[in-house]
């Protein structure tokens, strides 16, 4: 391959990889949305949960009927998650004193992102969308670390 062709390929590929690169502001906003999601459950705060969710959010996990071998997808929606945030940890006994909240950005494009959130007892995979310059969680797929708890 001659130097001219190689130079053109570098320029073209460089343009492809940088045209949809995340900005620092986007990365921080995506992380903030994921942290709002989990932190609103640590210290009950329905407004914090509502702030990070798109109103059409669907959260899913697999579940098993206790006396059957059949599994199914269980769903929650934004309004349920807002109510959960207000009530889940009211007694302060659902999380350790220093809860785990590790956010990993798996992929970020100009208006979409995939995130993996490691919490204490579970993992959440999230899809976020940037709408009107705000990052909102639109999908969550989660599971307990101990899959036997999915009953």
Short mmCIF file of C-alpha atoms in Angstrom, two decimals:
data_model
loop_
_atom_site.label_atom_id
_atom_site.label_comp_id
_atom_site.label_asym_id
_atom_site.label_seq_id
_atom_site.Cartn_x
_atom_site.Cartn_y
_atom_site.Cartn_z
CA UNK A 1 0.00 0.00 0.00
CA UNK A 2 1.46 3.35 -0.91
CA UNK A 3 1.75 6.26 1.54
CA UNK A 4 -1.02 8.28 -0.11
CA UNK A 5 -3.60 5.47 0.22
CA UNK A 6 -2.49 4.80 3.79
CA UNK A 7 -2.81 8.50 4.65
CA UNK A 8 -6.31 8.66 3.17
CA UNK A 9 -7.39 5.56 5.12
CA UNK A 10 -6.07 7.04 8.36
CA UNK A 11 -7.97 10.28 7.73
CA UNK A 12 -11.18 8.48 6.79
CA UNK A 13 -11.07 6.04 9.71
CA UNK A 14 -10.11 8.82 12.09
CA UNK A 15 -13.16 10.78 10.97
CA UNK A 16 -15.41 7.77 11.46
CA UNK A 17 -14.20 7.16 15.00
CA UNK A 18 -14.30 10.79 16.10
CA UNK A 19 -17.55 11.94 14.51
CA UNK A 20 -19.65 10.26 17.19
CA UNK A 21 -17.24 10.47 20.10
CA UNK A 22 -18.67 11.26 23.49
CA UNK A 23 -17.96 14.57 25.12
CA UNK A 24 -16.84 14.87 28.73
CA UNK A 25 -20.17 16.57 29.50
CA UNK A 26 -22.10 13.66 27.98
CA UNK A 27 -20.04 11.11 29.92
CA UNK A 28 -20.68 12.97 33.18
CA UNK A 29 -24.41 13.31 32.44
CA UNK A 30 -24.73 9.61 31.59
CA UNK A 31 -22.92 8.65 34.81
CA UNK A 32 -25.10 11.07 36.77
CA UNK A 33 -28.28 9.47 35.38
CA UNK A 34 -27.08 5.98 36.36
CA UNK A 35 -26.06 7.20 39.82
CA UNK A 36 -29.39 9.01 40.29
CA UNK A 37 -31.10 5.70 39.55
CA UNK A 38 -29.26 3.77 42.27
CA UNK A 39 -28.73 6.58 44.79
CA UNK A 40 -32.45 7.41 44.77
CA UNK A 41 -32.96 3.92 46.18
CA UNK A 42 -30.16 4.22 48.77
CA UNK A 43 -31.68 7.34 50.34
CA UNK A 44 -35.33 7.30 49.30
CA UNK A 45 -35.80 10.13 46.81
CA UNK A 46 -38.55 9.82 44.24
CA UNK A 47 -37.66 13.17 42.62
CA UNK A 48 -34.10 11.97 42.02
CA UNK A 49 -35.42 8.79 40.38
CA UNK A 50 -37.91 10.73 38.25
CA UNK A 51 -35.12 13.05 37.09
CA UNK A 52 -33.10 10.23 35.47
CA UNK A 53 -35.91 8.21 33.86
CA UNK A 54 -37.69 8.69 30.58
CA UNK A 55 -41.45 8.48 31.27
CA UNK A 56 -41.69 5.44 28.95
CA UNK A 57 -38.93 3.48 30.71
CA UNK A 58 -39.32 -0.28 30.89
CA UNK A 59 -37.25 -2.27 33.37
CA UNK A 60 -37.11 -6.04 32.89
CA UNK A 61 -35.71 -9.13 34.53
CA UNK A 62 -36.28 -12.84 34.20
CA UNK A 63 -38.35 -14.45 36.93
CA UNK A 64 -39.38 -17.96 37.79
CA UNK A 65 -42.65 -19.12 39.23
CA UNK A 66 -41.74 -20.68 42.61
CA UNK A 67 -43.47 -24.03 42.02
CA UNK A 68 -42.89 -24.31 38.31
CA UNK A 69 -39.88 -24.47 36.07
CA UNK A 70 -41.25 -21.84 33.70
CA UNK A 71 -39.44 -18.52 33.46
CA UNK A 72 -40.86 -15.25 32.19
CA UNK A 73 -39.92 -11.60 31.85
CA UNK A 74 -41.07 -9.38 34.67
CA UNK A 75 -41.53 -5.68 33.89
CA UNK A 76 -41.63 -2.42 35.80
CA UNK A 77 -42.28 1.02 34.40
CA UNK A 78 -41.17 4.55 35.24
CA UNK A 79 -44.06 5.33 37.58
CA UNK A 80 -43.41 2.13 39.55
CA UNK A 81 -39.71 2.96 39.83
CA UNK A 82 -40.50 6.45 41.15
CA UNK A 83 -42.78 4.91 43.79
CA UNK A 84 -40.12 2.29 44.60
CA UNK A 85 -37.50 5.00 45.16
CA UNK A 86 -39.78 6.66 47.70
CA UNK A 87 -40.35 3.50 49.72
CA UNK A 88 -37.74 0.77 49.10
CA UNK A 89 -35.12 1.74 51.69
CA UNK A 90 -37.14 3.83 54.14
CA UNK A 91 -35.77 1.86 57.11
CA UNK A 92 -32.21 2.09 55.77
CA UNK A 93 -31.74 -1.70 55.87
CA UNK A 94 -31.59 -2.61 52.16
CA UNK A 95 -27.99 -1.58 51.46
CA UNK A 96 -24.67 -1.69 53.31
CA UNK A 97 -23.33 1.50 54.96
CA UNK A 98 -21.15 2.09 51.88
CA UNK A 99 -23.15 0.69 48.96
CA UNK A 100 -21.51 -0.43 45.73
CA UNK A 101 -22.32 1.79 42.76
CA UNK A 102 -19.90 1.19 39.93
CA UNK A 103 -20.90 2.67 36.57
CA UNK A 104 -19.23 1.40 33.40
CA UNK A 105 -19.92 3.16 30.12
CA UNK A 106 -20.08 0.34 27.59
CA UNK A 107 -20.82 2.43 24.51
CA UNK A 108 -21.66 6.07 23.91
CA UNK A 109 -22.79 7.62 20.65
CA UNK A 110 -24.13 11.07 19.97
CA UNK A 111 -27.62 10.35 21.34
CA UNK A 112 -27.51 6.80 22.73
CA UNK A 113 -25.52 5.05 25.42
CA UNK A 114 -25.23 1.62 27.03
CA UNK A 115 -24.19 1.39 30.67
CA UNK A 116 -23.50 -1.41 33.12
CA UNK A 117 -24.21 -0.61 36.76
CA UNK A 118 -22.77 -2.87 39.45
CA UNK A 119 -24.76 -2.55 42.66
CA UNK A 120 -24.47 -4.67 45.79
CA UNK A 121 -26.74 -7.59 44.95
CA UNK A 122 -27.43 -7.04 41.29
CA UNK A 123 -26.30 -5.81 37.90
CA UNK A 124 -28.27 -3.40 35.72
CA UNK A 125 -27.72 -2.97 31.99
CA UNK A 126 -29.14 0.37 30.92
CA UNK A 127 -29.86 2.08 27.63
CA UNK A 128 -30.01 5.85 27.70
CA UNK A 129 -31.15 8.35 25.11
CA UNK A 130 -30.24 12.00 24.80
CA UNK A 131 -33.48 13.88 24.22
CA UNK A 132 -33.66 17.68 24.34
CA UNK A 133 -30.05 17.73 25.59
CA UNK A 134 -30.85 15.49 28.58
CA UNK A 135 -29.71 11.89 29.10
CA UNK A 136 -32.59 9.68 30.27
CA UNK A 137 -32.72 5.97 31.05
CA UNK A 138 -35.15 4.29 28.65
CA UNK A 139 -34.43 0.56 29.21
CA UNK A 140 -33.07 -1.49 32.08
CA UNK A 141 -32.35 -5.23 32.04
CA UNK A 142 -31.20 -6.50 35.41
CA UNK A 143 -30.40 -9.62 37.36
CA UNK A 144 -29.36 -10.58 40.86
CA UNK A 145 -25.78 -11.77 41.23
CA UNK A 146 -27.31 -14.92 42.75
CA UNK A 147 -29.76 -15.99 40.03
CA UNK A 148 -31.54 -18.32 42.47
CA UNK A 149 -33.11 -15.17 43.93
CA UNK A 150 -35.20 -14.67 40.76
CA UNK A 151 -38.32 -16.24 42.22
#
